[in-house]
Amino acid sequence: LYAAEAEPLEGFGEVPEIIPIFLIHRPANNIPYATVEEELVGEFVKYSVKDGKEVNFLRRDSEAGQKCCTFQHWVYEKTNGNLLVTDLQGVGMKLTDVGIATLAKG
């Protein structure tokens, strides 16, 4: 939905993408389930963190970092403050292992 809304904006460019994680079943293994995802090649960057104690200038000074902040704000506004995407990290516009904080308890 975010990509569809950002696409018509003149000059917006590439939109951050959360890459899918796949659950695989390995019945002959001691640990029968594992997750796999696309290999991300390049500099791995944390654009946002949960605790707010880390300072990452790539978040502020890069296109990907600014677009991640925009995405966080968009999700927060779109859900009336009920969801916040956290832990945006990855390589360029390809993000992995994101978190979601909710306003609801329990």
Tab-separated table of C-alpha atoms in Angstrom:
chain	number	residue	atom	x	y	z
A	1	LEU	CA	0.000	0.000	0.000
A	2	TYR	CA	2.870	2.354	0.859
A	3	ALA	CA	4.586	1.666	-2.464
A	4	ALA	CA	1.338	2.289	-4.343
A	5	GLU	CA	0.879	5.662	-2.629
A	6	ALA	CA	4.528	6.708	-3.096
A	7	GLU	CA	4.818	5.644	-6.750
A	8	PRO	CA	2.844	8.534	-8.260
A	9	LEU	CA	4.813	11.124	-6.254
A	10	GLU	CA	7.089	12.881	-8.702
A	11	GLY	CA	10.747	12.242	-7.947
A	12	PHE	CA	10.099	9.890	-4.999
A	13	GLY	CA	12.097	7.103	-6.619
A	14	GLU	CA	12.669	3.669	-5.163
A	15	VAL	CA	10.557	2.582	-2.196
A	16	PRO	CA	11.938	0.514	0.726
A	17	GLU	CA	11.014	-3.159	0.425
A	18	ILE	CA	10.712	-5.598	3.322
A	19	ILE	CA	12.001	-8.854	1.873
A	20	PRO	CA	9.983	-11.976	2.645
A	21	ILE	CA	11.197	-14.638	5.047
A	22	PHE	CA	10.231	-18.223	4.265
A	23	LEU	CA	9.645	-20.973	6.800
A	24	ILE	CA	10.936	-24.341	5.652
A	25	HIS	CA	10.242	-27.745	7.147
A	26	ARG	CA	13.210	-30.105	7.565
A	27	PRO	CA	11.685	-33.293	9.054
A	28	ALA	CA	14.969	-35.257	9.112
A	29	ASN	CA	16.756	-32.581	11.170
A	30	ASN	CA	16.954	-32.143	14.970
A	31	ILE	CA	15.551	-28.646	14.449
A	32	PRO	CA	12.676	-29.324	12.040
A	33	TYR	CA	11.984	-25.721	11.042
A	34	ALA	CA	14.200	-22.925	9.749
A	35	THR	CA	13.751	-19.570	8.104
A	36	VAL	CA	15.492	-18.486	4.922
A	37	GLU	CA	15.572	-15.234	3.029
A	38	GLU	CA	17.271	-13.588	0.083
A	39	GLU	CA	20.972	-12.902	0.612
A	40	LEU	CA	21.623	-9.194	1.018
A	41	VAL	CA	24.943	-8.173	-0.491
A	42	GLY	CA	26.477	-4.847	0.489
A	43	GLU	CA	26.765	-2.681	3.573
A	44	PHE	CA	24.232	-3.725	6.223
A	45	VAL	CA	22.818	-0.645	7.977
A	46	LYS	CA	20.462	-0.206	10.936
A	47	TYR	CA	18.201	2.686	9.973
A	48	SER	CA	16.211	2.603	13.208
A	49	VAL	CA	16.604	0.866	16.534
A	50	LYS	CA	14.230	-0.015	19.363
A	51	ASP	CA	15.979	1.658	22.269
A	52	GLY	CA	16.891	4.959	20.613
A	53	LYS	CA	20.364	4.879	22.205
A	54	GLU	CA	22.242	4.192	18.969
A	55	VAL	CA	22.989	7.152	16.762
A	56	ASN	CA	23.203	6.266	13.096
A	57	PHE	CA	23.994	9.124	10.759
A	58	LEU	CA	23.279	6.901	7.713
A	59	ARG	CA	19.667	7.016	8.826
A	60	ARG	CA	19.617	10.767	8.663
A	61	ASP	CA	22.026	11.367	5.807
A	62	SER	CA	21.055	8.688	3.288
A	63	GLU	CA	18.113	8.394	0.937
A	64	ALA	CA	17.313	4.919	2.275
A	65	GLY	CA	17.439	6.178	5.875
A	66	GLN	CA	15.129	9.101	5.169
A	67	LYS	CA	12.694	6.850	3.315
A	68	CYS	CA	12.690	4.398	6.228
A	69	CYS	CA	11.753	7.265	8.566
A	70	THR	CA	9.039	8.289	6.102
A	71	PHE	CA	7.726	4.703	6.043
A	72	GLN	CA	7.673	4.573	9.866
A	73	HIS	CA	5.709	7.806	10.024
A	74	TRP	CA	3.316	6.666	7.263
A	75	VAL	CA	2.518	3.379	9.080
A	76	TYR	CA	1.989	5.217	12.363
A	77	GLU	CA	-0.381	7.734	10.743
A	78	LYS	CA	-2.182	5.126	8.589
A	79	THR	CA	-2.952	3.019	11.691
A	80	ASN	CA	-3.961	6.002	13.862
A	81	GLY	CA	-0.963	5.410	16.109
A	82	ASN	CA	-1.761	1.743	16.702
A	83	LEU	CA	1.340	0.329	14.944
A	84	LEU	CA	4.937	1.440	14.672
A	85	VAL	CA	7.477	-0.343	12.480
A	86	THR	CA	10.789	-0.639	14.342
A	87	ASP	CA	14.231	-2.074	13.681
A	88	LEU	CA	14.390	-1.062	10.031
A	89	GLN	CA	17.658	-2.502	8.783
A	90	GLY	CA	19.130	-3.967	5.661
A	91	VAL	CA	21.110	-3.152	2.548
A	92	GLY	CA	19.973	-0.101	0.619
A	93	MET	CA	16.223	-0.259	0.094
A	94	LYS	CA	15.984	-3.989	0.920
A	95	LEU	CA	14.989	-4.379	4.559
A	96	THR	CA	14.978	-7.446	6.775
A	97	ASP	CA	14.066	-8.529	10.293
A	98	VAL	CA	11.800	-5.570	11.019
A	99	GLY	CA	9.790	-5.307	14.209
A	100	ILE	CA	6.300	-4.043	14.867
A	101	ALA	CA	5.280	-2.318	18.089
A	102	THR	CA	1.577	-2.121	18.885
A	103	LEU	CA	-0.424	0.207	21.069
A	104	ALA	CA	-2.650	-2.674	22.183
A	105	LYS	CA	-1.556	-4.578	25.288
A	106	GLY	CA	-1.608	-8.353	25.616
